């Protein structure tokens, strides 16, 4: 059974070059009939992976026909059946342009099939295989055309792994124009952060991939209002994400606040979509599955032009707050610890260098993307404007000098959370003790670029 189609009469009929007299003589001598059209449905390996669903004969015929597309048509996608039938009825033989298009599609189909098999072997391989393998196979299909890329003069599209619907395939857009590249990038950043702030209702406002407001509260309307109050100027034209269904009270808070380009939430109660659309028709209202986005196996970034990538294992918050080390004389109170955990989580979702000042579940001051930690702290303090006094200061990297600790204390922080690990840790700890601060070392850096 495994060799039914692996026969010279079949492959000779597919591969024979009709323009070569020697080929014509050979197939006539062996009684082989030329084959002009090959239609193959491969074994459904991706739906039911296993040794017996690895097709051998099918890919062999597909590749043979595609190679000889000068004379043979090959169809691997049922979506092409009608078009092929229409051409055969009108022209008897497929035109060269169609044979070329179908051959290209066939080779891509065969390559993706083999990649799926190799991925299966990788997934079922030895448990001690490295997290970053010697080879990574990417087979992507275009899932959505976007309004434009990062800038209007750039084209943009969302791609997904072939045959694997992604998070945004399950997102329903209720209003607004087609999203742009940045709309989806910021929506993902905001969604991840909103679902990384704990179980309480959370609201996050993101602008240019960085949070400009984040808060948790006992109800979503309060969380949103506090997130907006963090930085109302930057919130204009931002992306709002929540981890709870947007109700009428939250919608009213949004209506009186600055307009958003995107609102992404697990759902909307009756009348909310209409209320938000009336505020601004161009706001994209996205309803997403109520869960975290699946973590990728790797994070990839292009490097040095075509054909090079930087690859790393996914960024995540791994250090358990219960295991953080108190390095100062003063111990943080439970409320201060809670502020430190919240500030650290917000900081981990902010571009480096990042400093966050937070209190009572609100990130009152966010200093993002600075070349030095002192100025990141100054921006955070200016935005907090004293509202984080008595709360926490988080830094995504260690403080190399004691001046950062002084700035945190001047901003009103009573507890500092940072990775630790600087050669100047002793001096930094001494500065915290001198100012009467509690300080926690997470043992984990959270740079983001």
Short mmCIF file of C-alpha atoms in Angstrom, two decimals:
data_model
loop_
_atom_site.label_atom_id
_atom_site.label_comp_id
_atom_site.label_asym_id
_atom_site.label_seq_id
_atom_site.Cartn_x
_atom_site.Cartn_y
_atom_site.Cartn_z
CA UNK A 1 0.00 0.00 0.00
CA UNK A 2 2.85 2.40 0.76
CA UNK A 3 4.19 2.21 -2.81
CA UNK A 4 0.97 2.40 -4.83
CA UNK A 5 1.88 5.62 -6.64
CA UNK A 6 5.66 5.13 -6.59
CA UNK A 7 5.71 3.53 -10.04
CA UNK A 8 7.62 4.39 -13.24
CA UNK A 9 4.40 4.46 -15.28
CA UNK A 10 3.06 7.22 -13.07
CA UNK A 11 6.20 9.26 -12.59
CA UNK A 12 7.34 8.75 -16.17
CA UNK A 13 3.98 10.09 -17.36
CA UNK A 14 4.31 13.12 -15.11
CA UNK A 15 7.99 13.95 -15.64
CA UNK A 16 8.36 13.31 -19.39
CA UNK A 17 9.47 16.38 -21.30
CA UNK A 18 7.18 16.47 -24.32
CA UNK A 19 9.66 18.69 -26.19
CA UNK A 20 12.49 16.14 -25.86
CA UNK A 21 12.45 13.46 -28.63
CA UNK A 22 14.33 11.02 -26.38
CA UNK A 23 11.66 11.34 -23.68
CA UNK A 24 8.90 10.80 -26.24
CA UNK A 25 10.66 7.69 -27.52
CA UNK A 26 11.08 6.33 -23.97
CA UNK A 27 7.46 6.69 -22.89
CA UNK A 28 6.28 5.21 -26.20
CA UNK A 29 8.67 2.25 -25.84
CA UNK A 30 7.43 1.53 -22.32
CA UNK A 31 3.78 2.17 -23.02
CA UNK A 32 3.57 5.13 -20.65
CA UNK A 33 0.73 7.60 -21.14
CA UNK A 34 1.62 11.28 -20.61
CA UNK A 35 -0.17 12.86 -17.65
CA UNK A 36 -1.22 16.49 -18.06
CA UNK A 37 -2.93 17.19 -14.73
CA UNK A 38 -2.10 15.98 -11.21
CA UNK A 39 -4.56 16.63 -8.38
CA UNK A 40 -3.40 15.53 -4.92
CA UNK A 41 -4.80 15.79 -1.41
CA UNK A 42 -1.96 14.87 0.93
CA UNK A 43 -2.53 12.73 4.01
CA UNK A 44 -3.86 15.01 6.78
CA UNK A 45 -0.67 14.98 8.84
CA UNK A 46 -1.25 18.37 10.50
CA UNK A 47 -4.71 17.31 11.70
CA UNK A 48 -3.56 13.86 12.83
CA UNK A 49 0.24 13.69 13.16
CA UNK A 50 1.86 10.28 13.18
CA UNK A 51 4.04 7.94 11.15
CA UNK A 52 1.14 6.54 9.13
CA UNK A 53 -0.09 9.98 8.10
CA UNK A 54 3.29 10.94 6.62
CA UNK A 55 2.51 10.96 2.91
CA UNK A 56 5.28 9.77 0.59
CA UNK A 57 3.68 9.16 -2.79
CA UNK A 58 1.59 12.31 -2.73
CA UNK A 59 4.47 14.76 -2.24
CA UNK A 60 6.51 12.84 -4.83
CA UNK A 61 3.79 13.35 -7.45
CA UNK A 62 3.27 16.96 -6.44
CA UNK A 63 6.95 17.80 -6.77
CA UNK A 64 7.29 15.90 -10.06
CA UNK A 65 4.33 17.74 -11.59
CA UNK A 66 5.51 21.10 -10.31
CA UNK A 67 8.98 20.50 -11.72
CA UNK A 68 7.48 19.70 -15.11
CA UNK A 69 4.98 22.57 -15.03
CA UNK A 70 5.95 23.46 -18.60
CA UNK A 71 3.72 20.53 -19.58
CA UNK A 72 1.80 19.46 -16.46
CA UNK A 73 -0.68 21.21 -14.18
CA UNK A 74 -0.73 20.41 -10.46
CA UNK A 75 -3.52 21.23 -8.00
CA UNK A 76 -3.06 20.88 -4.22
CA UNK A 77 -5.73 23.27 -2.93
CA UNK A 78 -9.46 22.52 -3.29
CA UNK A 79 -10.01 26.28 -3.50
CA UNK A 80 -8.43 26.12 -6.99
CA UNK A 81 -10.72 23.38 -8.32
CA UNK A 82 -13.37 25.64 -9.83
CA UNK A 83 -10.90 27.99 -11.54
CA UNK A 84 -9.01 25.03 -13.02
CA UNK A 85 -12.23 23.41 -14.23
CA UNK A 86 -13.34 26.68 -15.84
CA UNK A 87 -10.02 27.02 -17.70
CA UNK A 88 -10.10 23.40 -18.88
CA UNK A 89 -13.63 23.83 -20.20
CA UNK A 90 -12.74 27.01 -22.09
CA UNK A 91 -9.21 26.25 -23.25
CA UNK A 92 -8.96 22.42 -23.05
CA UNK A 93 -5.44 22.76 -21.58
CA UNK A 94 -4.27 24.91 -18.70
CA UNK A 95 -2.39 28.00 -19.92
CA UNK A 96 1.30 28.37 -19.05
CA UNK A 97 0.62 31.20 -16.57
CA UNK A 98 -1.77 29.00 -14.58
CA UNK A 99 0.62 26.05 -14.60
CA UNK A 100 3.38 28.29 -13.27
CA UNK A 101 1.17 29.73 -10.51
CA UNK A 102 -0.03 26.28 -9.47
CA UNK A 103 3.52 24.90 -9.49
CA UNK A 104 4.73 27.65 -7.19
CA UNK A 105 1.84 26.96 -4.84
CA UNK A 106 2.55 23.23 -4.97
CA UNK A 107 6.20 23.61 -3.97
CA UNK A 108 5.18 25.90 -1.10
CA UNK A 109 2.56 23.35 -0.04
CA UNK A 110 5.07 20.51 -0.13
CA UNK A 111 7.64 22.52 1.80
CA UNK A 112 5.10 23.42 4.49
CA UNK A 113 4.04 19.76 4.75
CA UNK A 114 7.63 18.66 5.30
CA UNK A 115 8.15 21.48 7.81
CA UNK A 116 5.13 20.30 9.81
CA UNK A 117 6.59 16.79 9.94
CA UNK A 118 9.97 18.12 11.05
CA UNK A 119 8.28 20.26 13.72
CA UNK A 120 6.49 17.16 14.98
CA UNK A 121 9.78 15.31 15.25
CA UNK A 122 11.21 18.30 17.13
CA UNK A 123 8.28 18.34 19.54
CA UNK A 124 8.51 14.60 20.22
CA UNK A 125 12.30 14.51 20.35
CA UNK A 126 14.72 14.14 23.21
CA UNK A 127 13.77 16.10 26.35
CA UNK A 128 17.27 17.53 26.74
CA UNK A 129 17.31 19.20 23.33
CA UNK A 130 18.41 22.87 23.49
CA UNK A 131 15.80 25.61 23.82
CA UNK A 132 17.27 27.22 20.70
CA UNK A 133 17.62 24.45 18.08
CA UNK A 134 20.15 24.27 15.29
CA UNK A 135 17.44 25.01 12.73
CA UNK A 136 14.16 26.93 12.87
CA UNK A 137 11.62 26.56 10.09
CA UNK A 138 9.21 29.40 9.36
CA UNK A 139 6.20 28.90 7.13
CA UNK A 140 3.96 31.95 7.27
CA UNK A 141 0.74 32.80 5.48
CA UNK A 142 -0.82 36.22 5.14
CA UNK A 143 -3.82 36.43 7.45
CA UNK A 144 -4.84 40.09 7.28
CA UNK A 145 -4.04 43.12 5.16
CA UNK A 146 -3.43 46.17 7.34
CA UNK A 147 -4.17 49.82 6.65
CA UNK A 148 -0.44 50.49 6.35
CA UNK A 149 2.84 49.62 8.05
CA UNK A 150 4.63 51.50 10.79
CA UNK A 151 4.26 54.62 8.62
CA UNK A 152 1.70 55.39 5.89
CA UNK A 153 4.27 54.98 3.10
CA UNK A 154 4.98 51.40 4.25
CA UNK A 155 2.80 48.42 3.42
CA UNK A 156 1.78 46.18 6.30
CA UNK A 157 0.09 42.84 6.90
CA UNK A 158 -0.41 40.36 9.71
CA UNK A 159 0.99 36.89 9.06
CA UNK A 160 0.49 33.68 11.00
CA UNK A 161 2.04 30.24 11.10
CA UNK A 162 0.56 28.27 8.22
CA UNK A 163 -2.62 26.47 9.16
CA UNK A 164 -2.54 27.69 12.78
CA UNK A 165 -5.08 30.37 13.66
CA UNK A 166 -3.56 32.88 16.05
CA UNK A 167 -4.88 35.14 18.81
CA UNK A 168 -5.89 37.93 16.44
CA UNK A 169 -7.76 35.50 14.20
CA UNK A 170 -10.18 35.12 17.10
CA UNK A 171 -10.51 38.85 17.69
CA UNK A 172 -13.77 40.40 16.45
CA UNK A 173 -13.69 44.03 15.30
CA UNK A 174 -16.97 45.82 16.00
CA UNK A 175 -16.17 49.23 14.62
CA UNK A 176 -13.62 51.56 13.12
CA UNK A 177 -11.40 51.29 10.04
CA UNK A 178 -8.93 48.54 9.19
CA UNK A 179 -6.18 48.51 11.84
CA UNK A 180 -2.63 49.54 11.07
CA UNK A 181 0.63 47.79 11.96
CA UNK A 182 1.07 49.93 15.08
CA UNK A 183 -2.55 49.44 16.13
CA UNK A 184 -2.02 45.69 16.41
CA UNK A 185 1.44 45.99 17.92
CA UNK A 186 0.19 48.31 20.66
CA UNK A 187 -3.00 46.27 21.14
CA UNK A 188 -0.93 43.18 21.81
CA UNK A 189 1.35 45.05 24.23
CA UNK A 190 -1.62 46.49 26.11
CA UNK A 191 -3.48 43.16 26.23
CA UNK A 192 -0.46 41.26 27.55
CA UNK A 193 0.09 43.85 30.25
CA UNK A 194 -3.56 44.04 31.31
CA UNK A 195 -3.55 40.28 31.80
CA UNK A 196 -0.27 40.38 33.72
CA UNK A 197 -1.42 42.65 36.54
CA UNK A 198 -3.30 40.09 38.62
CA UNK A 199 -6.92 39.08 39.05
CA UNK A 200 -8.45 42.47 39.92
CA UNK A 201 -10.07 44.50 37.12
CA UNK A 202 -7.26 46.17 35.19
CA UNK A 203 -6.99 48.87 32.55
CA UNK A 204 -3.90 49.77 30.56
CA UNK A 205 -3.31 52.59 28.08
CA UNK A 206 -0.41 52.12 25.66
CA UNK A 207 1.17 54.67 23.33
CA UNK A 208 4.06 53.78 21.02
CA UNK A 209 4.50 50.33 22.60
CA UNK A 210 4.80 51.75 26.14
CA UNK A 211 2.24 52.16 28.90
CA UNK A 212 1.30 55.74 29.71
CA UNK A 213 -1.25 54.57 32.28
CA UNK A 214 -2.02 51.38 34.18
CA UNK A 215 -4.23 50.64 37.15
CA UNK A 216 -6.11 47.92 38.99
CA UNK A 217 -9.16 48.51 41.18
CA UNK A 218 -12.25 46.81 42.58
CA UNK A 219 -14.24 47.81 39.48
CA UNK A 220 -13.22 48.44 35.89
CA UNK A 221 -14.55 52.00 35.65
CA UNK A 222 -12.32 53.06 38.53
CA UNK A 223 -9.34 51.19 37.08
CA UNK A 224 -9.80 52.93 33.72
CA UNK A 225 -10.25 56.39 35.24
CA UNK A 226 -7.10 55.99 37.31
CA UNK A 227 -5.12 54.66 34.32
CA UNK A 228 -6.22 57.68 32.29
CA UNK A 229 -5.35 60.07 35.11
CA UNK A 230 -1.75 58.78 35.11
CA UNK A 231 -0.96 60.76 31.94
CA UNK A 232 -4.01 62.27 30.20
CA UNK A 233 -1.93 64.06 27.57
CA UNK A 234 -0.20 60.90 26.36
CA UNK A 235 -3.44 58.88 26.48
CA UNK A 236 -4.82 60.82 23.48
CA UNK A 237 -4.88 58.47 20.47
CA UNK A 238 -3.63 55.55 22.55
CA UNK A 239 -4.68 51.92 22.83
CA UNK A 240 -6.83 50.86 25.78
CA UNK A 241 -6.89 47.25 27.00
CA UNK A 242 -8.87 45.76 29.86
CA UNK A 243 -8.94 42.32 31.42
CA UNK A 244 -12.69 42.52 32.08
CA UNK A 245 -15.84 43.15 30.04
CA UNK A 246 -16.44 46.86 29.49
CA UNK A 247 -19.71 47.89 31.15
CA UNK A 248 -21.73 51.07 30.94
CA UNK A 249 -19.92 52.82 33.78
CA UNK A 250 -16.55 52.17 32.17
CA UNK A 251 -17.85 53.31 28.79
CA UNK A 252 -19.02 56.60 30.30
CA UNK A 253 -15.58 57.13 31.83
CA UNK A 254 -14.05 56.54 28.40
CA UNK A 255 -16.44 58.91 26.67
CA UNK A 256 -15.39 61.87 28.83
CA UNK A 257 -11.68 61.00 28.53
CA UNK A 258 -9.34 61.44 25.55
CA UNK A 259 -10.25 59.53 22.43
CA UNK A 260 -8.57 56.19 21.84
CA UNK A 261 -7.49 54.70 18.52
CA UNK A 262 -8.14 51.15 19.74
CA UNK A 263 -10.10 49.60 22.60
CA UNK A 264 -9.52 45.88 23.14
CA UNK A 265 -11.50 44.01 25.77
CA UNK A 266 -12.93 40.54 26.52
CA UNK A 267 -16.38 41.90 25.70
CA UNK A 268 -18.85 44.77 25.86
CA UNK A 269 -22.19 44.88 27.66
CA UNK A 270 -25.32 45.88 25.74
CA UNK A 271 -25.17 49.38 24.33
CA UNK A 272 -21.49 49.97 25.06
CA UNK A 273 -20.29 49.49 21.49
CA UNK A 274 -22.83 52.03 20.23
CA UNK A 275 -21.91 54.47 23.00
CA UNK A 276 -18.19 54.30 22.25
CA UNK A 277 -18.75 54.46 18.49
CA UNK A 278 -20.83 57.60 18.93
CA UNK A 279 -17.89 59.20 20.76
CA UNK A 280 -15.52 58.50 17.86
CA UNK A 281 -16.48 56.44 14.82
CA UNK A 282 -12.84 55.73 13.95
CA UNK A 283 -12.06 53.97 17.23
CA UNK A 284 -11.38 50.31 16.54
CA UNK A 285 -13.41 48.27 19.03
CA UNK A 286 -11.90 44.80 19.37
CA UNK A 287 -13.45 41.91 21.28
CA UNK A 288 -10.78 39.34 22.21
CA UNK A 289 -10.81 35.92 23.87
CA UNK A 290 -10.76 36.37 27.64
CA UNK A 291 -7.34 34.93 28.30
CA UNK A 292 -3.65 35.58 27.97
CA UNK A 293 -2.03 35.45 24.56
CA UNK A 294 -0.28 32.12 24.02
CA UNK A 295 3.42 32.43 24.69
CA UNK A 296 5.54 31.92 21.58
CA UNK A 297 8.22 29.27 21.50
CA UNK A 298 10.76 31.89 20.44
CA UNK A 299 10.92 35.62 19.91
CA UNK A 300 12.42 36.62 16.56
CA UNK A 301 13.67 39.90 15.16
CA UNK A 302 15.20 40.59 11.76
CA UNK A 303 18.89 41.43 11.77
CA UNK A 304 21.23 42.78 9.12
CA UNK A 305 18.78 42.72 6.23
CA UNK A 306 17.25 39.70 4.55
CA UNK A 307 17.97 36.23 5.89
CA UNK A 308 19.25 36.98 9.41
CA UNK A 309 17.35 36.85 12.68
CA UNK A 310 17.97 37.36 16.35
CA UNK A 311 16.20 34.62 18.32
CA UNK A 312 15.63 34.28 22.04
CA UNK A 313 13.40 32.35 24.40
CA UNK A 314 10.28 34.31 25.41
CA UNK A 315 10.52 37.16 27.86
CA UNK A 316 8.56 36.39 31.02
CA UNK A 317 8.38 37.32 34.69
CA UNK A 318 10.01 34.31 36.31
CA UNK A 319 11.15 35.52 39.72
CA UNK A 320 8.48 34.77 42.34
CA UNK A 321 7.89 37.88 44.51
CA UNK A 322 7.81 35.60 47.55
CA UNK A 323 11.47 34.87 46.87
CA UNK A 324 12.61 38.47 46.44
CA UNK A 325 15.42 39.43 48.81
CA UNK A 326 15.03 42.28 51.27
CA UNK A 327 18.49 43.87 51.39
CA UNK A 328 17.82 46.88 53.65
CA UNK A 329 17.43 47.29 57.38
CA UNK A 330 13.82 48.35 57.00
CA UNK A 331 11.39 45.64 55.95
CA UNK A 332 8.55 46.54 53.55
CA UNK A 333 5.02 46.40 54.91
CA UNK A 334 2.48 44.14 53.13
CA UNK A 335 0.98 47.18 51.39
CA UNK A 336 4.44 48.31 50.26
CA UNK A 337 5.18 44.82 48.95
CA UNK A 338 1.95 44.91 46.96
CA UNK A 339 2.93 48.27 45.48
CA UNK A 340 6.38 46.88 44.63
CA UNK A 341 4.91 43.85 42.84
CA UNK A 342 2.56 46.06 40.81
CA UNK A 343 5.29 48.55 39.92
CA UNK A 344 7.65 45.73 38.90
CA UNK A 345 5.07 44.20 36.59
CA UNK A 346 4.37 47.53 34.90
CA UNK A 347 8.10 48.18 34.60
CA UNK A 348 8.64 44.80 32.91
CA UNK A 349 6.28 45.89 30.12
CA UNK A 350 8.06 49.21 29.57
CA UNK A 351 10.96 49.94 27.20
CA UNK A 352 14.38 50.22 28.83
CA UNK A 353 15.68 52.09 30.65
CA UNK A 354 12.47 52.14 32.64
CA UNK A 355 11.52 53.45 36.06
CA UNK A 356 7.95 53.25 37.44
CA UNK A 357 6.45 54.98 40.48
CA UNK A 358 3.26 53.35 41.76
CA UNK A 359 0.95 53.35 44.72
CA UNK A 360 -2.34 51.63 45.54
CA UNK A 361 -2.51 49.80 42.22
CA UNK A 362 -1.84 52.84 40.02
CA UNK A 363 1.31 53.51 37.96
CA UNK A 364 1.34 57.25 38.58
CA UNK A 365 4.70 57.88 36.93
CA UNK A 366 6.24 55.90 34.04
CA UNK A 367 9.67 56.86 32.70
CA UNK A 368 10.25 54.82 29.53
CA UNK A 369 12.96 54.25 26.97
CA UNK A 370 15.74 56.48 28.30
CA UNK A 371 19.45 56.04 27.68
CA UNK A 372 20.20 56.45 31.38
CA UNK A 373 18.31 55.42 34.49
CA UNK A 374 18.55 58.84 36.21
CA UNK A 375 16.54 60.58 33.50
CA UNK A 376 14.03 57.71 33.37
CA UNK A 377 13.50 58.32 37.10
CA UNK A 378 13.18 62.07 36.56
CA UNK A 379 10.47 61.56 33.95
CA UNK A 380 8.63 59.13 36.22
CA UNK A 381 8.81 61.61 39.11
CA UNK A 382 7.61 64.51 36.96
CA UNK A 383 4.62 62.52 35.73
CA UNK A 384 3.78 61.18 39.18
CA UNK A 385 3.86 64.73 40.58
CA UNK A 386 3.81 63.49 44.17
CA UNK A 387 0.88 61.10 43.67
CA UNK A 388 3.09 58.04 44.28
CA UNK A 389 4.36 59.30 47.65
CA UNK A 390 4.38 56.43 50.12
CA UNK A 391 4.49 53.89 47.29
CA UNK A 392 7.02 51.93 45.28
CA UNK A 393 9.73 52.67 42.74
CA UNK A 394 10.63 49.92 40.26
CA UNK A 395 13.66 49.81 37.97
CA UNK A 396 13.97 47.25 35.17
CA UNK A 397 17.76 47.09 35.61
CA UNK A 398 20.03 47.47 38.60
CA UNK A 399 20.92 50.89 39.95
CA UNK A 400 24.62 51.35 39.16
CA UNK A 401 24.97 54.34 41.49
CA UNK A 402 23.32 55.66 44.63
CA UNK A 403 21.91 58.74 42.86
CA UNK A 404 18.97 56.72 41.55
CA UNK A 405 18.01 55.76 45.09
CA UNK A 406 18.09 59.38 46.16
CA UNK A 407 15.84 60.32 43.24
CA UNK A 408 13.37 57.59 44.20
CA UNK A 409 13.26 58.85 47.79
CA UNK A 410 12.85 62.45 46.62
CA UNK A 411 9.87 61.32 44.54
CA UNK A 412 8.23 59.95 47.69
CA UNK A 413 8.93 56.22 47.26
CA UNK A 414 9.29 54.24 50.48
CA UNK A 415 10.20 50.93 48.83
CA UNK A 416 12.44 50.25 45.83
CA UNK A 417 12.37 47.07 43.74
CA UNK A 418 15.20 46.33 41.33
CA UNK A 419 17.18 43.32 40.04
CA UNK A 420 20.36 43.97 42.02
CA UNK A 421 23.69 42.68 40.78
CA UNK A 422 25.69 45.90 40.38
CA UNK A 423 29.29 46.08 41.56
CA UNK A 424 28.04 49.08 43.56
CA UNK A 425 25.21 47.20 45.31
CA UNK A 426 26.73 47.88 48.74
CA UNK A 427 26.75 51.63 48.18
CA UNK A 428 23.22 51.55 46.75
CA UNK A 429 21.95 49.57 49.75
CA UNK A 430 23.69 51.99 52.11
CA UNK A 431 21.98 54.91 50.36
CA UNK A 432 18.59 53.21 50.79
CA UNK A 433 19.26 52.63 54.49
CA UNK A 434 20.35 56.26 54.90
CA UNK A 435 17.03 57.45 53.42
CA UNK A 436 14.99 54.93 55.43
CA UNK A 437 13.81 53.00 52.37
CA UNK A 438 13.03 49.33 52.10
CA UNK A 439 14.61 47.69 49.04
CA UNK A 440 13.91 44.39 47.30
CA UNK A 441 16.21 42.56 44.89
CA UNK A 442 14.32 40.42 42.37
CA UNK A 443 17.45 38.74 40.99
CA UNK A 444 15.96 39.13 37.52
CA UNK A 445 16.54 41.87 34.97
CA UNK A 446 13.63 42.88 32.72
CA UNK A 447 15.14 44.88 29.85
CA UNK A 448 12.82 45.41 26.90
CA UNK A 449 13.88 46.81 23.51
#
